[in-house]
XYZ file of C-alpha atoms in Angstrom:
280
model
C 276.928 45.489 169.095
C 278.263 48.047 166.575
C 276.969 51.684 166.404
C 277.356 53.303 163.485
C 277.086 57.202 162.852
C 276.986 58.846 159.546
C 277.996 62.098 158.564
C 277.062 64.227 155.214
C 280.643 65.263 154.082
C 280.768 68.088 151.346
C 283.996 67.752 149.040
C 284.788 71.254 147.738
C 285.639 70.597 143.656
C 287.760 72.872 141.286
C 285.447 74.013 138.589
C 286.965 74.283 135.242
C 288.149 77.420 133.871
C 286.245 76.414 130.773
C 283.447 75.946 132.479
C 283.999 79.821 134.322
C 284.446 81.101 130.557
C 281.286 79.522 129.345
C 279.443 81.243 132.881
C 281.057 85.088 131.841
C 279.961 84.650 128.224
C 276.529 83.490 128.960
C 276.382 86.191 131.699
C 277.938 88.694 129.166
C 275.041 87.586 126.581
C 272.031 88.143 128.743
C 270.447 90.919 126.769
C 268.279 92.200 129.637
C 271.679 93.272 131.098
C 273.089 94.408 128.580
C 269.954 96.658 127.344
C 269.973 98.104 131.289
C 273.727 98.301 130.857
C 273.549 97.119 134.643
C 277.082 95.550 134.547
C 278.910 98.567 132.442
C 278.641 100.808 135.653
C 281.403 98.653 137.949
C 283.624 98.542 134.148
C 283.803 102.427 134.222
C 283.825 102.961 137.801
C 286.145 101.230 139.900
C 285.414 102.747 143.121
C 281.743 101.528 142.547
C 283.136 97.834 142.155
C 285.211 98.244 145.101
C 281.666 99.258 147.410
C 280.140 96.370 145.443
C 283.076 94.188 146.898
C 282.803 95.455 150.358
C 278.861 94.899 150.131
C 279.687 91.098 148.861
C 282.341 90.899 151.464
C 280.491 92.646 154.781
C 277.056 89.955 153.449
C 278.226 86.223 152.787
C 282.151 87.080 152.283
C 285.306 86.117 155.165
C 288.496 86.697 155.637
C 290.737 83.692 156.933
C 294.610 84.780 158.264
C 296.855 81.777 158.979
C 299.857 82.023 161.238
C 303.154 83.500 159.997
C 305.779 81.148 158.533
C 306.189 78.334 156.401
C 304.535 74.588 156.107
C 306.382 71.490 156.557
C 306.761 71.455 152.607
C 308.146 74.959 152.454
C 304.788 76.850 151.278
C 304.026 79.911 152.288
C 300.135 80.141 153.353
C 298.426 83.400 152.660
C 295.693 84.904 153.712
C 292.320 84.130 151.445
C 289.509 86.298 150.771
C 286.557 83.636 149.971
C 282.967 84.798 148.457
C 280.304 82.397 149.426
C 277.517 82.687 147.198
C 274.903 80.150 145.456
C 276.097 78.704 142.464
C 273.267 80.050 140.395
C 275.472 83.441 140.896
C 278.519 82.123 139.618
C 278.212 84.732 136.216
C 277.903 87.263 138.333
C 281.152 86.302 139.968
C 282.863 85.314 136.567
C 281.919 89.023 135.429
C 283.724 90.199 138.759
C 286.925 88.021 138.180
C 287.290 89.271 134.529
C 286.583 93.033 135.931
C 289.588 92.368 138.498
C 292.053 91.236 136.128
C 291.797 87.205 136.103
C 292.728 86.686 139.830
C 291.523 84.143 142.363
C 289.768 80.435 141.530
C 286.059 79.127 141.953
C 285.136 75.836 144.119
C 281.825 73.914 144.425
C 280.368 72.283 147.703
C 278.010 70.143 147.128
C 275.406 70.317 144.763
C 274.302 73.987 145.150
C 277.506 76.167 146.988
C 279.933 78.398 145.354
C 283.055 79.664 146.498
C 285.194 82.475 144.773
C 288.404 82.273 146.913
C 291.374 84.922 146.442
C 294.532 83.497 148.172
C 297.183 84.915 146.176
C 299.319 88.127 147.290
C 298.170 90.240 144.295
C 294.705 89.583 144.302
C 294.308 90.353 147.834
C 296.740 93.101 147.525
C 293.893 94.541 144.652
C 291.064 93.717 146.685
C 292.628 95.265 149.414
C 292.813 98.556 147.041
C 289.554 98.472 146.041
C 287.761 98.038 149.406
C 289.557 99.974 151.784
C 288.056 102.897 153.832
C 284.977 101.517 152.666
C 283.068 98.772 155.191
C 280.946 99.724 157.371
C 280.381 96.751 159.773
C 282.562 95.081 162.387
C 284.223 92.815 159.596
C 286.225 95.878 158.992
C 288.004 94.941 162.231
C 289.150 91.495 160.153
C 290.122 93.412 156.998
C 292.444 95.441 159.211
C 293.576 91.904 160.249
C 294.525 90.846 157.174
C 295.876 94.086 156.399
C 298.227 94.034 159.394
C 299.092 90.245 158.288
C 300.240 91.166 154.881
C 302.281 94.556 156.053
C 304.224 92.271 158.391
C 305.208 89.620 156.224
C 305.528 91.213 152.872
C 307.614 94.554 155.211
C 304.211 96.681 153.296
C 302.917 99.821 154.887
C 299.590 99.638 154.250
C 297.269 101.839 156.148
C 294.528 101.040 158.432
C 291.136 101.172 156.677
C 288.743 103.670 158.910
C 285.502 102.293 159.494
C 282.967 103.898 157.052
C 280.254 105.673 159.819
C 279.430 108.575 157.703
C 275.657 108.624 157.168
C 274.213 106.247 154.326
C 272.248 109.617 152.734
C 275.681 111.474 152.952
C 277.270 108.528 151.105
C 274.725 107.327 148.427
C 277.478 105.528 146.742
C 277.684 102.806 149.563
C 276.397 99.645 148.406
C 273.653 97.723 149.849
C 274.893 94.670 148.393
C 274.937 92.402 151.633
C 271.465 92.505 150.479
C 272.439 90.119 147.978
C 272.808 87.290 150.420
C 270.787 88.386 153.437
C 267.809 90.735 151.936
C 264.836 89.949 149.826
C 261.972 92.128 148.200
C 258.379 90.212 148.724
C 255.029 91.019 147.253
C 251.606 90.392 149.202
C 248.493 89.826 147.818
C 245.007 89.784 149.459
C 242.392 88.004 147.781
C 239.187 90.094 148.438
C 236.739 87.788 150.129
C 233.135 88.833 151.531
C 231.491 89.095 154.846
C 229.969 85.597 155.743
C 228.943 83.370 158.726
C 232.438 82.869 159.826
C 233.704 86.272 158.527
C 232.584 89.350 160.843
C 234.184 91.456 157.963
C 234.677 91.564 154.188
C 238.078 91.588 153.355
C 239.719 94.154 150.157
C 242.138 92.937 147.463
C 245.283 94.348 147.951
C 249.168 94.292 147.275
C 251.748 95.324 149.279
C 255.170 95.327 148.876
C 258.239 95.051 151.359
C 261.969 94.584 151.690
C 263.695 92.748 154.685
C 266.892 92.557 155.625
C 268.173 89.959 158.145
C 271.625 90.425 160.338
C 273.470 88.404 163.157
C 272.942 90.268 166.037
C 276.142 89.632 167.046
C 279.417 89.135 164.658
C 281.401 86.299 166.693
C 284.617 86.485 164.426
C 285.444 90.039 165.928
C 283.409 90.302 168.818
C 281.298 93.258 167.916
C 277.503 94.215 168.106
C 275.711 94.755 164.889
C 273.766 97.227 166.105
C 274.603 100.578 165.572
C 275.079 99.549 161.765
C 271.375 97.874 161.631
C 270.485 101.172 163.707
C 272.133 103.539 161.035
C 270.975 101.661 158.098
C 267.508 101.684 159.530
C 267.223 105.415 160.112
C 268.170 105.875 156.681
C 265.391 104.022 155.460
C 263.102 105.324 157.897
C 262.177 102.130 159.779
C 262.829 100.081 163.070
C 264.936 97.326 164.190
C 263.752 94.545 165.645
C 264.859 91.289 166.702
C 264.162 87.149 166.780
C 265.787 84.244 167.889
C 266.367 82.096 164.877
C 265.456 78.525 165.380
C 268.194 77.850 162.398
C 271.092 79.071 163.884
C 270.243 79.316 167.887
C 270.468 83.027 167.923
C 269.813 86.681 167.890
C 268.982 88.115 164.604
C 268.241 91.719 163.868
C 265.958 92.390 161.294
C 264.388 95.591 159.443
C 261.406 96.118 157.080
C 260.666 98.559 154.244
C 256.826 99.059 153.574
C 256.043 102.261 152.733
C 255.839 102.884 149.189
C 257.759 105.997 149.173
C 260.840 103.957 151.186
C 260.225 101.299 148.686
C 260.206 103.450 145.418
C 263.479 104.925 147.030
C 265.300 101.115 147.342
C 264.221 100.463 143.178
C 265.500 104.188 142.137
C 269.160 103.058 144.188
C 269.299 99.259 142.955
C 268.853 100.926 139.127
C 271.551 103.320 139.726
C 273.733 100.581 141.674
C 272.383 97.623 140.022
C 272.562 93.643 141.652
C 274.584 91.740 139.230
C 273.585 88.223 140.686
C 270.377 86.085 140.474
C 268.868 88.455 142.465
């Protein structure tokens, strides 16, 4: 008797830099961008890309550090920096590529996943540039990992980045961007329907709108609580935290809701100043 088990196994695939150009030029093309000027803000204002980065980084982003040393062919493995994103998004990413001079390389799991992975020294050195000082949730504990990696075998002196815990109204500029992978804006509507047999009470039309934002309520990679972020970011908006087991994952997840029309017309006044570059 044989017993057979089979496994889904994801190959990740180069895509073709010609295939990346074709992405940024279609991307570049897109007229409702263009007329917004959405994407012109992070070409003038580097510190803006940088939050953008640390949004993208602190929402679907990791860091991974191998040991120190060499392989057994001689290579030298570096840290990587790897964006995980849907591949719907991968103008988005093209756009930030061509903004950061050309570095890093794009992969593609499956039929749907896209990775932008940074492994070389002076991509992450740039990316290292552009985000520091400016995270706000425990993953800044693994940036100062890879931080500390690259000072000791590159003889760098690179400071430690300070957790960003000033308050999210003090610094506007800080990007919401995690939102990209973890947040979504929903509308509601009620169908007005009348008081009948089975229907003690006639129901209005109405719309409402809201904006979620989902977070591990606990960040295994360094150990931390998410928390006092999701509490910070929560008071800001002028809502509460609450939490749910997921049934996906076989955990805690915090989770925080906009409703109120004034919090909402707040969240559309910041996204058009700091615009979403993705699908989104």
């Amino acid at each position: 008797q044989y017993i057979f088990n089979f496994f889904s196994v994801n190959i990740a695939k180069a895509i073709p830099i010609e295939d990346v150009k074709q992405a940024l030029n279609t991307y570049n093309s897109n007229l409702h961008l263009n007329r917004k000027g959405e994407s012109f803000l992070y070409k003038k204002d580097k510190n803006s890309l940088g939050y953008y980065l640390a949004g993208l980084l602190e929402g679907d982003g990791s860091i991974s550090i191998p040991g120190l040393g060499t392989t057994t062919l001689n290579r030298i493995l570096n840290p990587r920096i790897v964006f995980t994103s849907h591949v719907n998004n991968i103008g988005m990413y093209a756009f930030l590529q061509s903004e950061l001079g050309g570095i890093g390389r794009f992969q593609i799991s499956g039929t749907s996943t896209l990775r932008y992975i940074i492994g070389d020294k002076e991509g992450i050195l740039i990316c290292i540039k552009l985000m520091h000082g400016k995270l706000r949730t425990p993953k800044n504990k693994r940036f100062n990992d890879l931080i500390k990696s690259f000072n000791l075998k590159y003889s760098l002196n690179i400071a430690e980045s300070l957790l960003d815990t000033s308050n999210f109204g003090d610094n506007i500029k800080y990007s919401l961007h995690f939102y990209l992978s973890d947040g979504h804006f929903g509308i509601k509507y009620v169908e007005s329907k009348p008081k009948s047999d089975t229907r003690k009470r006639s129901v209005s039309e109405n719309v409402s709108l809201k904006f979620r934002l989902d977070q591990r309520a606990y960040d295994k990679p360094t150990s931390s609580d998410m928390l006092p972020f999701m509490e910070n970011l929560a008071s800001f908006l002028r809502c509460t935290v609450k939490s749910y087991n997921s049934n996906k994952s076989h955990s805690e997840v915090l989770s925080l809701s906009v409703t109120s029309i004034d919090n909402i017309k707040f969240l559309i006044n910041y996204f058009s100043k700091y615009p979403l570059l993705g699908e989104k």
